[in-house]
Amino acid sequence: MQSPAPCLNLPDPDATSRFGAVVSEVLNRGDVLLLEGQIGAGKTHFARALIQHRLAAQGLHEDVPSPTFTLVQTYEADCEIWHADLYRLSHPDELFELGLESAFETAICLIEWPDRLGSNAPKNALTLSFELVDEGRSRRVCLSGNIALANRIMERWNG
């Protein structure tokens, strides 16, 4: 029997930023986060906080724009970080042009709108499902998929 997905309440943007910082500290090359949720649920805010924290740990400061129009933004920290927003993709075959498949193995990848991956989603990915709660005043995120990575994140968050 699989244990239920751990979920966290993120009552404000600062909590989402703190969660992004915590997650950034446990990720390694080859870790893939699939960020699900409606527009405005906090996916990009989380990704931006995670990337900025990881860069700051290396003494780097860089603007972290949303990749909505560029589809992919990459960053060099202690390892490469790919932030992809696949909302505008119309077919999973377009992934090959972006180079995501090789990044899944060599970089930290944050993928917004992962449903666009189709069957190309990495089997070891961790899904973070963001949702608006309290009439949109706060967020909730549930982790599923890569349970080992989810456990590392939850241990760090609760520690």
Short mmCIF file of C-alpha atoms in Angstrom, two decimals:
data_model
loop_
_atom_site.label_atom_id
_atom_site.label_comp_id
_atom_site.label_asym_id
_atom_site.label_seq_id
_atom_site.Cartn_x
_atom_site.Cartn_y
_atom_site.Cartn_z
CA MET A 1 0.00 0.00 0.00
CA GLN A 2 1.33 3.42 -0.96
CA SER A 3 1.31 6.07 1.76
CA PRO A 4 -0.79 9.17 1.12
CA ALA A 5 0.92 12.13 -0.50
CA PRO A 6 2.26 14.59 2.05
CA CYS A 7 0.61 18.00 1.77
CA LEU A 8 1.55 21.39 3.17
CA ASN A 9 -0.44 24.53 3.69
CA LEU A 10 1.37 27.64 2.51
CA PRO A 11 -0.61 30.52 4.02
CA ASP A 12 1.15 33.37 2.19
CA PRO A 13 3.76 34.11 -0.49
CA ASP A 14 6.53 34.16 2.15
CA ALA A 15 5.69 30.56 3.10
CA THR A 16 5.84 29.57 -0.57
CA SER A 17 9.24 31.25 -0.83
CA ARG A 18 10.48 29.46 2.30
CA PHE A 19 9.28 26.16 0.87
CA GLY A 20 11.15 26.88 -2.38
CA ALA A 21 14.32 27.61 -0.40
CA VAL A 22 14.01 24.37 1.58
CA VAL A 23 13.44 22.31 -1.55
CA SER A 24 16.44 23.94 -3.27
CA GLU A 25 18.69 22.64 -0.48
CA VAL A 26 17.85 18.97 -1.05
CA LEU A 27 17.89 18.78 -4.86
CA ASN A 28 20.66 17.11 -6.85
CA ARG A 29 21.52 16.73 -10.53
CA GLY A 30 18.88 14.60 -12.20
CA ASP A 31 16.05 15.65 -9.87
CA VAL A 32 12.92 16.64 -11.77
CA LEU A 33 10.02 18.54 -10.21
CA LEU A 34 6.73 18.54 -12.08
CA LEU A 35 4.77 21.62 -10.98
CA GLU A 36 1.01 21.19 -11.43
CA GLY A 37 -1.79 23.60 -10.67
CA GLN A 38 -4.03 26.24 -12.14
CA ILE A 39 -2.80 29.66 -13.17
CA GLY A 40 -2.09 31.67 -10.02
CA ALA A 41 -1.61 28.63 -7.78
CA GLY A 42 2.02 29.51 -6.98
CA LYS A 43 4.06 27.36 -9.37
CA THR A 44 6.20 30.17 -10.79
CA HIS A 45 6.57 31.90 -7.40
CA PHE A 46 7.84 28.62 -5.93
CA ALA A 47 10.23 27.98 -8.85
CA ARG A 48 11.59 31.53 -8.73
CA ALA A 49 12.25 31.26 -4.95
CA LEU A 50 13.93 27.88 -5.38
CA ILE A 51 16.22 29.13 -8.16
CA GLN A 52 17.10 32.38 -6.38
CA HIS A 53 17.96 30.51 -3.17
CA ARG A 54 20.14 28.00 -5.03
CA LEU A 55 21.95 30.82 -6.86
CA ALA A 56 22.39 32.85 -3.66
CA ALA A 57 24.01 29.84 -1.98
CA GLN A 58 26.73 30.16 -4.65
CA GLY A 59 27.01 33.93 -4.15
CA LEU A 60 25.12 34.57 -7.39
CA HIS A 61 22.23 36.96 -7.89
CA GLU A 62 20.27 36.87 -11.10
CA ASP A 63 16.87 37.95 -12.31
CA VAL A 64 14.60 34.90 -12.59
CA PRO A 65 11.86 35.67 -15.12
CA SER A 66 8.97 33.37 -15.91
CA PRO A 67 9.77 31.17 -18.93
CA THR A 68 6.23 31.52 -20.28
CA PHE A 69 7.37 32.99 -23.60
CA THR A 70 10.90 31.60 -23.84
CA LEU A 71 9.67 28.12 -22.77
CA VAL A 72 12.98 27.39 -20.97
CA GLN A 73 15.34 29.43 -18.81
CA THR A 74 18.61 27.93 -17.61
CA TYR A 75 20.80 28.94 -14.69
CA GLU A 76 24.30 27.98 -13.59
CA ALA A 77 24.68 27.44 -9.87
CA ASP A 78 26.56 24.49 -8.37
CA CYS A 79 24.80 22.55 -11.12
CA GLU A 80 22.65 23.55 -14.05
CA ILE A 81 18.99 24.39 -13.34
CA TRP A 82 16.34 24.28 -16.06
CA HIS A 83 13.01 26.04 -15.53
CA ALA A 84 10.48 25.19 -18.22
CA ASP A 85 6.94 26.40 -18.77
CA LEU A 86 5.33 24.05 -21.27
CA TYR A 87 1.94 25.77 -21.36
CA ARG A 88 2.37 26.84 -25.00
CA LEU A 89 3.49 23.43 -26.29
CA SER A 90 0.92 21.78 -28.49
CA HIS A 91 2.51 18.31 -28.77
CA PRO A 92 4.98 16.28 -26.65
CA ASP A 93 7.27 15.86 -29.68
CA GLU A 94 8.23 19.55 -29.31
CA LEU A 95 10.20 18.56 -26.20
CA PHE A 96 12.99 17.14 -28.33
CA GLU A 97 13.67 20.61 -29.75
CA LEU A 98 14.04 22.05 -26.25
CA GLY A 99 16.65 19.49 -25.13
CA LEU A 100 14.73 18.60 -21.99
CA GLU A 101 15.36 14.87 -22.22
CA SER A 102 19.10 15.22 -21.65
CA ALA A 103 18.52 17.89 -18.98
CA PHE A 104 16.37 15.41 -17.05
CA GLU A 105 19.55 13.38 -16.45
CA THR A 106 22.14 16.12 -15.91
CA ALA A 107 20.37 19.13 -14.37
CA ILE A 108 17.78 20.08 -11.81
CA CYS A 109 14.57 20.53 -13.80
CA LEU A 110 11.47 22.46 -12.77
CA ILE A 111 8.64 21.80 -15.22
CA GLU A 112 5.45 23.85 -15.18
CA TRP A 113 2.45 22.37 -17.03
CA PRO A 114 3.94 18.84 -16.99
CA ASP A 115 0.81 17.38 -18.61
CA ARG A 116 2.37 18.61 -21.89
CA LEU A 117 5.13 15.99 -21.44
CA GLY A 118 2.69 13.20 -22.18
CA SER A 119 4.46 9.87 -21.75
CA ASN A 120 7.87 11.64 -21.75
CA ALA A 121 7.70 12.54 -18.05
CA PRO A 122 10.66 11.02 -16.19
CA LYS A 123 9.66 8.06 -14.04
CA ASN A 124 11.71 9.38 -11.09
CA ALA A 125 10.06 12.82 -11.08
CA LEU A 126 8.44 14.35 -8.02
CA THR A 127 5.08 15.99 -8.68
CA LEU A 128 4.16 19.07 -6.67
CA SER A 129 0.46 19.83 -7.04
CA PHE A 130 -0.35 23.42 -6.09
CA GLU A 131 -3.88 24.54 -5.37
CA LEU A 132 -5.59 27.69 -4.16
CA VAL A 133 -7.42 27.34 -0.85
CA ASP A 134 -9.33 29.68 1.47
CA GLU A 135 -10.95 31.41 -1.50
CA GLY A 136 -7.53 32.04 -3.03
CA ARG A 137 -5.95 33.60 0.06
CA SER A 138 -3.48 30.73 0.56
CA ARG A 139 -1.95 27.75 -1.20
CA ARG A 140 -1.68 24.04 -0.57
CA VAL A 141 0.94 21.82 -2.15
CA CYS A 142 0.90 18.01 -2.23
CA LEU A 143 3.92 15.89 -3.14
CA SER A 144 3.66 12.60 -5.04
CA GLY A 145 5.76 10.36 -7.23
CA ASN A 146 9.40 10.13 -6.12
CA ILE A 147 8.74 9.26 -2.48
CA ALA A 148 12.43 9.27 -1.53
CA LEU A 149 12.78 12.88 -2.69
CA ALA A 150 9.46 13.81 -1.06
CA ASN A 151 10.71 12.35 2.23
CA ARG A 152 13.99 14.33 2.02
CA ILE A 153 12.01 17.51 1.43
CA MET A 154 9.57 16.84 4.28
CA GLU A 155 12.41 15.99 6.69
CA ARG A 156 14.14 19.29 5.88
CA TRP A 157 10.85 21.25 6.05
CA ASN A 158 9.92 19.75 9.42
CA GLY A 159 13.48 19.77 10.81
#
